Amino acid sequence: MINKRVAKAEAILHDHGLAAMIFTDLNNIRYLSGFTGTDGVLILTKDSLSFLTDSRYTTQAREQTECRVIEYKDKLDGISDFLANQPDKGRIGFEGSILTFQVYSSLLEKAGPEFEFVPVKDTTSLRAVKDRDEIGKMRSAADISARALDSILGLLQPGITESEVALELEIAARRLGSERKAFDFIVASGVRGALPHGVASSKRIDRGDVVTIDFGSCFEGYYSDETVNFAIGTISTEMQKIHNIVKKAHDLAIKSIKPGVLLSDIDKIARDFISEKGYGVNFGHGLGHGVGLDVHESPRVSPLATMRAEEGMVFTVEPGIYIPDLGGIRIEDMVVVTAAGCDCLTRLPKELRLLTN
C-alpha cells in the first residue's frame, strides 16, 4: 500500500524535474510513510525515502515506517546536511502552501547556491483517490457521527442553546470512538441558518426554528463530514420549500456522479437547479470538497474545478440556500466514486426531520 502511494509521489519528481521533494505536511507524511507523530520531514529522491526527525520521535519513526530514519538536532540543519550528502543537486521541491517564507529563506541560506528550491502546489492531490482501507475508515467515522447524533436527539428542543447541542454531540462522538471533532461543529438555528459557517453560539433554539447541524468525526486519522436539518415544531412554508429545493439539487448532483465526469459539471447540475427555482444568488459556495486525512482536501467540487471524477475519490455534496433574516438549509453527504456511480459513506436521512418535543 505504501509503495503504491510513494509511486504517486515519485511522479512529482518527474513532472517538476526535481532531484528531491521535501514533505512537511504531516498528513502527507503520514500518507506516504505511516508516521503519526507531530514533527518531522520526509524527503523523497529517485533512490530513497528518508524520514528526518529529532530524538522525541526517532523510536516511533523506526517502528511505524520503513524509511531510513535520520535524527537531527536542528530541523533546518538536518535538511541542508541531508541534501548536501546527495549525489544529485539542483532543483528541490517543497510544499508551497505549507512551508513558511521564513523557513524557506533560512533553508535557502543554509543549503547554498547549488540548490534551487521549487514550490509545488496542491500536494494533497496525491491523496485524492482513496484505497479500500481509507474508505473503510471514513465509513467508520461517518457511522460514529450517525450514532452520536441519534443519541442526543432528545436534547434538541426549545430552550437549549446551540453551543450545548454542539458540546453534547462532541462528547457523544468521543465516547463512541471519535479521536477528535472534524471541525468546530456548526449548529445554526432560525435566522442564524443563513450563516453557511454559523459555528454554534449561545442562541437558544426556539419553537418554529430550522436547525442545521454540520459535524464530523475522526477514525484512525480519517474524517467524516455531514449536514442534516431538523424542524422544531411547525416551520414556515418558505423554509419547507427551500428544503425541498436543496434536497432535489443534492439528489440530482449525486445521481450525476460517475467516473469521467467533470467535477465542475456536478456542481453545475445542483447550481442550475437552484437557480431555476429563483435562489441562485443564495448559493454562493462550491458544491463540495474532498475529505480524508484532512476534512478539506483535494478534490474540490466547484465551478472552478478542473479535475474529473475518478473511482475512489471521496468528496462531499452539499448544496445550500441561505437567506438573511430568514434562515438557511444545507444538505450534505460524503460520497465515494464507484465504477457504477457513487456510494454514500454518510448514512443519516436527509429528509427534513420534524421534532415535536
mmCIF file of C-alpha atoms in Angstrom:
data_model
loop_
_atom_site.group_PDB
_atom_site.id
_atom_site.type_symbol
_atom_site.label_atom_id
_atom_site.label_comp_id
_atom_site.label_asym_id
_atom_site.label_seq_id
_atom_site.Cartn_x
_atom_site.Cartn_y
_atom_site.Cartn_z
ATOM 1 C CA MET A 1 0.000 0.000 0.000
ATOM 2 C CA ILE A 2 2.728 2.477 0.987
ATOM 3 C CA ASN A 3 4.722 1.567 -2.130
ATOM 4 C CA LYS A 4 1.753 2.472 -4.340
ATOM 5 C CA ARG A 5 1.429 5.813 -2.586
ATOM 6 C CA VAL A 6 5.130 6.569 -2.929
ATOM 7 C CA ALA A 7 4.878 5.770 -6.637
ATOM 8 C CA LYS A 8 2.325 8.598 -6.932
ATOM 9 C CA ALA A 9 4.734 10.958 -5.186
ATOM 10 C CA GLU A 10 7.592 9.930 -7.483
ATOM 11 C CA ALA A 11 5.609 11.410 -10.348
ATOM 12 C CA ILE A 12 6.175 14.822 -8.734
ATOM 13 C CA LEU A 13 9.924 14.383 -9.192
ATOM 14 C CA HIS A 14 9.438 13.642 -12.857
ATOM 15 C CA ASP A 15 6.781 16.288 -13.543
ATOM 16 C CA HIS A 16 8.807 19.099 -11.962
ATOM 17 C CA GLY A 17 12.304 17.907 -12.850
ATOM 18 C CA LEU A 18 13.315 17.575 -9.192
ATOM 19 C CA ALA A 19 16.300 15.940 -7.569
ATOM 20 C CA ALA A 20 14.315 15.665 -4.322
ATOM 21 C CA MET A 21 10.939 16.533 -2.833
ATOM 22 C CA ILE A 22 10.621 17.760 0.762
ATOM 23 C CA PHE A 23 7.346 16.960 2.528
ATOM 24 C CA THR A 24 6.499 18.866 5.714
ATOM 25 C CA ASP A 25 2.697 18.480 5.665
ATOM 26 C CA LEU A 26 2.157 15.956 8.461
ATOM 27 C CA ASN A 27 -0.810 14.361 6.707
ATOM 28 C CA ASN A 28 1.211 13.831 3.530
ATOM 29 C CA ILE A 29 3.994 12.384 5.690
ATOM 30 C CA ARG A 30 1.513 10.020 7.325
ATOM 31 C CA TYR A 31 0.065 9.023 3.949
ATOM 32 C CA LEU A 32 3.455 8.279 2.398
ATOM 33 C CA SER A 33 5.258 6.726 5.362
ATOM 34 C CA GLY A 34 2.810 5.729 8.094
ATOM 35 C CA PHE A 35 4.339 8.099 10.679
ATOM 36 C CA THR A 36 1.670 9.536 13.005
ATOM 37 C CA GLY A 37 3.778 11.862 15.170
ATOM 38 C CA THR A 38 3.645 15.624 15.158
ATOM 39 C CA ASP A 39 7.044 16.696 13.833
ATOM 40 C CA GLY A 40 9.445 15.612 11.125
ATOM 41 C CA VAL A 41 10.417 15.906 7.470
ATOM 42 C CA LEU A 42 10.046 13.347 4.693
ATOM 43 C CA ILE A 43 12.434 13.634 1.741
ATOM 44 C CA LEU A 44 11.867 11.690 -1.452
ATOM 45 C CA THR A 45 14.640 11.236 -4.037
ATOM 46 C CA LYS A 46 14.692 8.972 -7.064
ATOM 47 C CA ASP A 47 16.558 6.379 -4.991
ATOM 48 C CA SER A 48 15.262 6.725 -1.435
ATOM 49 C CA LEU A 49 12.588 7.807 1.012
ATOM 50 C CA SER A 50 14.084 9.235 4.198
ATOM 51 C CA PHE A 51 12.432 10.480 7.363
ATOM 52 C CA LEU A 52 14.220 13.159 9.372
ATOM 53 C CA THR A 53 13.205 13.929 12.935
ATOM 54 C CA ASP A 54 14.528 14.743 16.400
ATOM 55 C CA SER A 55 15.106 12.435 19.351
ATOM 56 C CA ARG A 56 11.484 12.683 20.521
ATOM 57 C CA TYR A 57 10.268 10.683 17.539
ATOM 58 C CA THR A 58 13.212 8.546 16.403
ATOM 59 C CA THR A 59 11.945 5.339 18.014
ATOM 60 C CA GLN A 60 8.370 5.928 16.878
ATOM 61 C CA ALA A 61 9.513 6.577 13.316
ATOM 62 C CA ARG A 62 11.554 3.370 13.223
ATOM 63 C CA GLU A 63 8.544 1.408 14.481
ATOM 64 C CA GLN A 64 5.986 2.970 12.148
ATOM 65 C CA THR A 65 7.876 3.458 8.894
ATOM 66 C CA GLU A 66 10.104 1.521 6.542
ATOM 67 C CA CYS A 67 12.066 4.656 5.696
ATOM 68 C CA ARG A 68 15.642 5.357 6.521
ATOM 69 C CA VAL A 69 15.334 7.367 9.752
ATOM 70 C CA ILE A 70 17.827 10.182 10.356
ATOM 71 C CA GLU A 71 17.945 12.053 13.663
ATOM 72 C CA TYR A 72 18.738 15.756 13.739
ATOM 73 C CA LYS A 73 19.186 18.313 16.497
ATOM 74 C CA ASP A 74 18.030 21.238 14.343
ATOM 75 C CA LYS A 75 15.486 20.711 11.550
ATOM 76 C CA LEU A 76 16.939 23.145 9.001
ATOM 77 C CA ASP A 77 20.469 21.881 9.609
ATOM 78 C CA GLY A 78 19.180 18.341 9.208
ATOM 79 C CA ILE A 79 17.560 19.110 5.849
ATOM 80 C CA SER A 80 20.551 21.014 4.476
ATOM 81 C CA ASP A 81 23.006 18.325 5.650
ATOM 82 C CA PHE A 82 20.875 15.631 4.027
ATOM 83 C CA LEU A 83 20.746 17.485 0.707
ATOM 84 C CA ALA A 84 24.491 18.210 0.770
ATOM 85 C CA ASN A 85 25.180 14.466 1.008
ATOM 86 C CA GLN A 86 23.030 13.568 -2.006
ATOM 87 C CA PRO A 87 24.721 12.889 -5.346
ATOM 88 C CA ASP A 88 22.041 14.860 -7.234
ATOM 89 C CA LYS A 89 21.862 18.570 -6.545
ATOM 90 C CA GLY A 90 19.796 21.163 -8.381
ATOM 91 C CA ARG A 91 16.021 21.564 -8.106
ATOM 92 C CA ILE A 92 14.459 20.680 -4.751
ATOM 93 C CA GLY A 93 10.690 20.708 -4.390
ATOM 94 C CA PHE A 94 8.804 21.805 -1.291
ATOM 95 C CA GLU A 95 5.142 22.205 -0.382
ATOM 96 C CA GLY A 96 4.484 25.819 -1.251
ATOM 97 C CA SER A 97 1.290 26.109 0.803
ATOM 98 C CA ILE A 98 2.892 24.634 3.944
ATOM 99 C CA LEU A 99 6.446 25.940 4.272
ATOM 100 C CA THR A 100 6.571 29.488 5.641
ATOM 101 C CA PHE A 101 8.578 32.188 3.895
ATOM 102 C CA GLN A 102 10.800 32.482 6.956
ATOM 103 C CA VAL A 103 11.696 28.792 6.892
ATOM 104 C CA TYR A 104 12.149 28.897 3.110
ATOM 105 C CA SER A 105 14.543 31.851 3.401
ATOM 106 C CA SER A 106 16.570 30.162 6.131
ATOM 107 C CA LEU A 107 16.754 26.920 4.174
ATOM 108 C CA LEU A 108 17.865 28.764 1.062
ATOM 109 C CA GLU A 109 20.661 30.401 3.014
ATOM 110 C CA LYS A 110 21.822 27.197 4.708
ATOM 111 C CA ALA A 111 21.701 24.975 1.631
ATOM 112 C CA GLY A 112 23.769 27.221 -0.609
ATOM 113 C CA PRO A 113 23.715 28.245 -4.279
ATOM 114 C CA GLU A 114 23.916 24.739 -5.757
ATOM 115 C CA PHE A 115 20.246 24.209 -4.885
ATOM 116 C CA GLU A 116 17.133 25.791 -6.383
ATOM 117 C CA PHE A 117 14.040 25.436 -4.223
ATOM 118 C CA VAL A 118 10.806 24.996 -6.179
ATOM 119 C CA PRO A 119 7.307 25.383 -4.652
ATOM 120 C CA VAL A 120 4.948 22.538 -5.588
ATOM 121 C CA LYS A 121 1.231 23.319 -5.469
ATOM 122 C CA ASP A 122 -1.599 21.170 -4.116
ATOM 123 C CA THR A 123 0.317 18.129 -2.934
ATOM 124 C CA THR A 124 -2.903 16.875 -1.286
ATOM 125 C CA SER A 125 -3.939 15.779 -4.792
ATOM 126 C CA LEU A 126 -1.727 12.765 -4.055
ATOM 127 C CA ARG A 127 -4.485 11.697 -1.696
ATOM 128 C CA ALA A 128 -7.466 12.468 -3.955
ATOM 129 C CA VAL A 129 -8.117 8.802 -4.826
ATOM 130 C CA LYS A 130 -8.637 6.636 -1.767
ATOM 131 C CA ASP A 131 -7.907 2.942 -1.328
ATOM 132 C CA ARG A 132 -10.209 0.417 0.325
ATOM 133 C CA ASP A 133 -8.612 0.878 3.749
ATOM 134 C CA GLU A 134 -9.080 4.655 3.692
ATOM 135 C CA ILE A 135 -12.684 4.355 2.544
ATOM 136 C CA GLY A 136 -13.416 1.900 5.335
ATOM 137 C CA LYS A 137 -12.035 4.299 7.940
ATOM 138 C CA MET A 138 -14.169 7.155 6.640
ATOM 139 C CA ARG A 139 -17.222 4.927 6.649
ATOM 140 C CA SER A 140 -16.458 4.121 10.300
ATOM 141 C CA ALA A 141 -16.095 7.829 11.117
ATOM 142 C CA ALA A 142 -19.479 8.521 9.498
ATOM 143 C CA ASP A 143 -21.042 5.676 11.465
ATOM 144 C CA ILE A 144 -19.736 7.166 14.721
ATOM 145 C CA SER A 145 -21.269 10.513 13.774
ATOM 146 C CA ALA A 146 -24.631 8.984 12.955
ATOM 147 C CA ARG A 147 -24.825 7.090 16.231
ATOM 148 C CA ALA A 148 -23.689 10.147 18.180
ATOM 149 C CA LEU A 149 -26.382 12.385 16.702
ATOM 150 C CA ASP A 150 -29.092 9.787 17.205
ATOM 151 C CA SER A 151 -28.092 9.510 20.865
ATOM 152 C CA ILE A 152 -28.655 13.220 21.620
ATOM 153 C CA LEU A 153 -31.801 13.946 19.606
ATOM 154 C CA GLY A 154 -33.854 14.028 22.779
ATOM 155 C CA LEU A 155 -31.970 17.184 23.797
ATOM 156 C CA LEU A 156 -32.866 19.044 20.612
ATOM 157 C CA GLN A 157 -35.844 21.039 21.853
ATOM 158 C CA PRO A 158 -36.813 24.640 22.596
ATOM 159 C CA GLY A 159 -34.657 26.305 25.238
ATOM 160 C CA ILE A 160 -31.355 24.503 24.675
ATOM 161 C CA THR A 161 -28.527 26.592 23.255
ATOM 162 C CA GLU A 162 -26.701 25.798 20.035
ATOM 163 C CA SER A 163 -23.445 25.503 21.982
ATOM 164 C CA GLU A 164 -24.957 22.976 24.365
ATOM 165 C CA VAL A 165 -26.062 20.839 21.409
ATOM 166 C CA ALA A 166 -22.581 21.024 19.877
ATOM 167 C CA LEU A 167 -20.900 20.056 23.148
ATOM 168 C CA GLU A 168 -23.189 17.094 23.793
ATOM 169 C CA LEU A 169 -22.693 15.922 20.218
ATOM 170 C CA GLU A 170 -18.919 16.108 20.519
ATOM 171 C CA ILE A 171 -18.951 14.220 23.827
ATOM 172 C CA ALA A 172 -21.213 11.520 22.371
ATOM 173 C CA ALA A 173 -18.944 11.074 19.345
ATOM 174 C CA ARG A 174 -15.832 10.841 21.524
ATOM 175 C CA ARG A 175 -17.479 8.202 23.684
ATOM 176 C CA LEU A 176 -18.279 6.202 20.561
ATOM 177 C CA GLY A 177 -14.670 6.260 19.351
ATOM 178 C CA SER A 178 -14.047 9.553 17.539
ATOM 179 C CA GLU A 179 -10.444 10.688 18.029
ATOM 180 C CA ARG A 180 -11.401 14.364 17.707
ATOM 181 C CA LYS A 181 -14.069 16.555 16.179
ATOM 182 C CA ALA A 182 -13.569 17.213 12.483
ATOM 183 C CA PHE A 183 -14.020 20.973 12.988
ATOM 184 C CA ASP A 184 -15.955 23.344 15.258
ATOM 185 C CA PHE A 185 -19.463 21.972 14.819
ATOM 186 C CA ILE A 186 -21.991 24.188 13.070
ATOM 187 C CA VAL A 187 -25.309 24.343 14.899
ATOM 188 C CA ALA A 188 -27.302 27.171 13.323
ATOM 189 C CA SER A 189 -30.937 27.744 14.253
ATOM 190 C CA GLY A 190 -33.582 30.125 12.968
ATOM 191 C CA VAL A 191 -32.170 33.203 11.241
ATOM 192 C CA ARG A 192 -28.607 32.020 12.043
ATOM 193 C CA GLY A 193 -29.157 29.286 9.451
ATOM 194 C CA ALA A 194 -28.347 31.962 6.867
ATOM 195 C CA LEU A 195 -24.709 31.731 8.003
ATOM 196 C CA PRO A 196 -23.078 28.908 5.998
ATOM 197 C CA HIS A 197 -20.388 28.592 8.697
ATOM 198 C CA GLY A 198 -22.553 29.547 11.667
ATOM 199 C CA VAL A 199 -20.495 27.910 14.413
ATOM 200 C CA ALA A 200 -22.636 27.059 17.453
ATOM 201 C CA SER A 201 -23.479 30.106 19.558
ATOM 202 C CA SER A 202 -25.248 30.967 22.802
ATOM 203 C CA LYS A 203 -28.554 31.429 20.927
ATOM 204 C CA ARG A 204 -31.368 29.345 22.340
ATOM 205 C CA ILE A 205 -33.304 27.165 19.940
ATOM 206 C CA ASP A 206 -36.919 28.282 19.572
ATOM 207 C CA ARG A 207 -40.087 26.538 18.513
ATOM 208 C CA GLY A 208 -40.536 27.070 14.780
ATOM 209 C CA ASP A 209 -36.785 27.109 14.071
ATOM 210 C CA VAL A 210 -34.999 25.030 11.484
ATOM 211 C CA VAL A 211 -31.756 23.754 12.996
ATOM 212 C CA THR A 212 -28.855 22.954 10.662
ATOM 213 C CA ILE A 213 -26.145 20.703 12.127
ATOM 214 C CA ASP A 214 -22.854 20.271 10.234
ATOM 215 C CA PHE A 215 -20.431 17.955 12.013
ATOM 216 C CA GLY A 216 -17.933 15.145 11.609
ATOM 217 C CA SER A 217 -15.859 12.553 13.436
ATOM 218 C CA CYS A 218 -12.366 11.113 13.076
ATOM 219 C CA PHE A 219 -11.446 7.424 12.994
ATOM 220 C CA GLU A 220 -7.799 6.338 12.724
ATOM 221 C CA GLY A 221 -6.892 9.722 11.279
ATOM 222 C CA TYR A 222 -9.699 9.880 8.679
ATOM 223 C CA TYR A 223 -12.636 12.273 8.858
ATOM 224 C CA SER A 224 -16.322 12.350 8.047
ATOM 225 C CA ASP A 225 -18.401 15.411 7.177
ATOM 226 C CA GLU A 226 -22.194 15.598 7.087
ATOM 227 C CA THR A 227 -25.038 18.131 7.403
ATOM 228 C CA VAL A 228 -28.620 17.477 8.482
ATOM 229 C CA ASN A 229 -31.622 19.688 9.274
ATOM 230 C CA PHE A 230 -34.374 19.495 11.869
ATOM 231 C CA ALA A 231 -37.670 21.358 12.205
ATOM 232 C CA ILE A 232 -38.519 22.235 15.793
ATOM 233 C CA GLY A 233 -42.282 22.117 15.503
ATOM 234 C CA THR A 234 -44.110 23.832 12.656
ATOM 235 C CA ILE A 235 -41.905 25.897 10.333
ATOM 236 C CA SER A 236 -42.741 28.425 7.608
ATOM 237 C CA THR A 237 -43.937 27.363 4.185
ATOM 238 C CA GLU A 238 -40.943 29.108 2.586
ATOM 239 C CA MET A 239 -38.444 27.153 4.691
ATOM 240 C CA GLN A 240 -40.200 23.924 3.754
ATOM 241 C CA LYS A 241 -39.977 24.967 0.086
ATOM 242 C CA ILE A 242 -36.283 25.813 0.392
ATOM 243 C CA HIS A 243 -35.527 22.459 1.968
ATOM 244 C CA ASN A 244 -37.288 20.638 -0.869
ATOM 245 C CA ILE A 245 -35.277 22.571 -3.476
ATOM 246 C CA VAL A 246 -31.942 21.901 -1.755
ATOM 247 C CA LYS A 247 -32.800 18.216 -1.309
ATOM 248 C CA LYS A 248 -33.640 17.877 -5.017
ATOM 249 C CA ALA A 249 -30.401 19.667 -6.014
ATOM 250 C CA HIS A 250 -28.475 17.325 -3.696
ATOM 251 C CA ASP A 251 -30.136 14.249 -5.202
ATOM 252 C CA LEU A 252 -29.595 15.388 -8.815
ATOM 253 C CA ALA A 253 -25.907 16.019 -8.171
ATOM 254 C CA ILE A 254 -25.382 12.626 -6.552
ATOM 255 C CA LYS A 255 -27.213 10.907 -9.397
ATOM 256 C CA SER A 256 -24.830 12.545 -11.908
ATOM 257 C CA ILE A 257 -21.619 11.270 -10.287
ATOM 258 C CA LYS A 258 -19.646 8.663 -12.190
ATOM 259 C CA PRO A 259 -16.047 8.209 -13.331
ATOM 260 C CA GLY A 260 -15.000 10.669 -16.037
ATOM 261 C CA VAL A 261 -17.497 13.417 -15.258
ATOM 262 C CA LEU A 262 -16.023 16.875 -14.739
ATOM 263 C CA LEU A 263 -16.373 17.861 -11.103
ATOM 264 C CA SER A 264 -17.422 21.330 -12.268
ATOM 265 C CA ASP A 265 -20.329 19.729 -14.154
ATOM 266 C CA ILE A 266 -21.526 18.009 -10.966
ATOM 267 C CA ASP A 267 -21.532 21.416 -9.289
ATOM 268 C CA LYS A 268 -23.355 22.912 -12.277
ATOM 269 C CA ILE A 269 -26.213 20.419 -12.069
ATOM 270 C CA ALA A 270 -27.036 21.401 -8.479
ATOM 271 C CA ARG A 271 -26.365 25.106 -9.076
ATOM 272 C CA ASP A 272 -28.514 25.292 -12.209
ATOM 273 C CA PHE A 273 -31.449 23.632 -10.462
ATOM 274 C CA ILE A 274 -31.287 26.057 -7.538
ATOM 275 C CA SER A 275 -31.012 28.973 -9.982
ATOM 276 C CA GLU A 276 -34.027 27.766 -11.956
ATOM 277 C CA LYS A 277 -36.043 27.902 -8.740
ATOM 278 C CA GLY A 278 -35.014 31.526 -8.186
ATOM 279 C CA TYR A 279 -32.411 31.069 -5.451
ATOM 280 C CA GLY A 280 -29.146 31.079 -7.420
ATOM 281 C CA VAL A 281 -27.893 34.215 -5.679
ATOM 282 C CA ASN A 282 -28.390 32.449 -2.334
ATOM 283 C CA PHE A 283 -25.988 29.577 -3.117
ATOM 284 C CA GLY A 284 -22.516 31.093 -3.051
ATOM 285 C CA HIS A 285 -20.107 28.315 -2.090
ATOM 286 C CA GLY A 286 -18.828 25.328 -4.040
ATOM 287 C CA LEU A 287 -20.827 22.113 -4.065
ATOM 288 C CA GLY A 288 -18.227 20.091 -2.199
ATOM 289 C CA HIS A 289 -14.675 19.209 -1.234
ATOM 290 C CA GLY A 290 -12.514 16.163 -0.758
ATOM 291 C CA VAL A 291 -12.321 14.500 2.655
ATOM 292 C CA GLY A 292 -9.639 12.207 4.075
ATOM 293 C CA LEU A 293 -6.745 12.841 6.424
ATOM 294 C CA ASP A 294 -7.859 16.475 6.204
ATOM 295 C CA VAL A 295 -11.518 17.390 6.389
ATOM 296 C CA HIS A 296 -10.931 19.724 3.413
ATOM 297 C CA GLU A 297 -8.567 18.367 0.767
ATOM 298 C CA SER A 298 -8.399 17.553 -2.935
ATOM 299 C CA PRO A 299 -10.544 17.370 -4.992
ATOM 300 C CA ARG A 300 -12.678 20.488 -4.980
ATOM 301 C CA VAL A 301 -16.169 20.344 -6.483
ATOM 302 C CA SER A 302 -16.997 23.850 -7.658
ATOM 303 C CA PRO A 303 -17.430 25.918 -10.821
ATOM 304 C CA LEU A 304 -13.636 26.323 -10.839
ATOM 305 C CA ALA A 305 -12.831 22.605 -10.576
ATOM 306 C CA THR A 306 -10.734 21.159 -13.400
ATOM 307 C CA MET A 307 -10.462 17.510 -12.312
ATOM 308 C CA ARG A 308 -12.692 14.664 -13.417
ATOM 309 C CA ALA A 309 -14.285 12.168 -11.057
ATOM 310 C CA GLU A 310 -12.206 9.017 -10.592
ATOM 311 C CA GLU A 311 -13.148 5.760 -8.948
ATOM 312 C CA GLY A 312 -12.064 6.001 -5.307
ATOM 313 C CA MET A 313 -12.395 9.782 -4.961
ATOM 314 C CA VAL A 314 -14.220 10.824 -1.807
ATOM 315 C CA PHE A 315 -15.905 14.220 -1.625
ATOM 316 C CA THR A 316 -18.926 15.975 -0.188
ATOM 317 C CA VAL A 317 -22.093 17.036 -1.966
ATOM 318 C CA GLU A 318 -23.518 19.981 -0.015
ATOM 319 C CA PRO A 319 -25.789 22.433 -1.830
ATOM 320 C CA GLY A 320 -27.386 25.161 0.246
ATOM 321 C CA ILE A 321 -29.672 28.169 0.186
ATOM 322 C CA TYR A 322 -29.098 30.998 2.675
ATOM 323 C CA ILE A 323 -31.450 33.969 3.076
ATOM 324 C CA PRO A 324 -30.533 36.758 5.522
ATOM 325 C CA ASP A 325 -33.155 37.437 8.226
ATOM 326 C CA LEU A 326 -34.970 34.219 7.343
ATOM 327 C CA GLY A 327 -32.645 31.231 7.650
ATOM 328 C CA GLY A 328 -30.962 28.618 5.537
ATOM 329 C CA ILE A 329 -30.722 24.980 4.563
ATOM 330 C CA ARG A 330 -27.671 22.920 3.635
ATOM 331 C CA ILE A 331 -27.805 19.184 2.961
ATOM 332 C CA GLU A 332 -24.530 17.279 2.893
ATOM 333 C CA ASP A 333 -23.456 13.722 2.222
ATOM 334 C CA MET A 334 -19.974 12.310 1.744
ATOM 335 C CA VAL A 335 -19.691 10.017 -1.286
ATOM 336 C CA VAL A 336 -17.113 7.723 -2.842
ATOM 337 C CA VAL A 337 -16.982 7.399 -6.623
ATOM 338 C CA THR A 338 -17.514 3.804 -7.773
ATOM 339 C CA ALA A 339 -17.308 2.112 -11.160
ATOM 340 C CA ALA A 340 -21.098 2.346 -11.456
ATOM 341 C CA GLY A 341 -21.636 5.795 -9.958
ATOM 342 C CA CYS A 342 -21.152 6.599 -6.302
ATOM 343 C CA ASP A 343 -21.879 5.299 -2.826
ATOM 344 C CA CYS A 344 -22.807 7.414 0.211
ATOM 345 C CA LEU A 345 -20.459 6.905 3.133
ATOM 346 C CA THR A 346 -22.689 9.010 5.381
ATOM 347 C CA ARG A 347 -25.964 7.348 6.315
ATOM 348 C CA LEU A 348 -28.192 9.780 8.207
ATOM 349 C CA PRO A 349 -31.504 10.529 6.438
ATOM 350 C CA LYS A 350 -31.538 13.853 4.598
ATOM 351 C CA GLU A 351 -35.261 14.497 4.715
ATOM 352 C CA LEU A 352 -36.323 17.401 6.965
ATOM 353 C CA ARG A 353 -36.901 15.691 10.287
ATOM 354 C CA LEU A 354 -39.693 17.077 12.468
ATOM 355 C CA LEU A 355 -39.092 17.173 16.202
ATOM 356 C CA THR A 356 -42.172 17.989 18.268
ATOM 357 C CA ASN A 357 -40.836 17.941 21.840
#
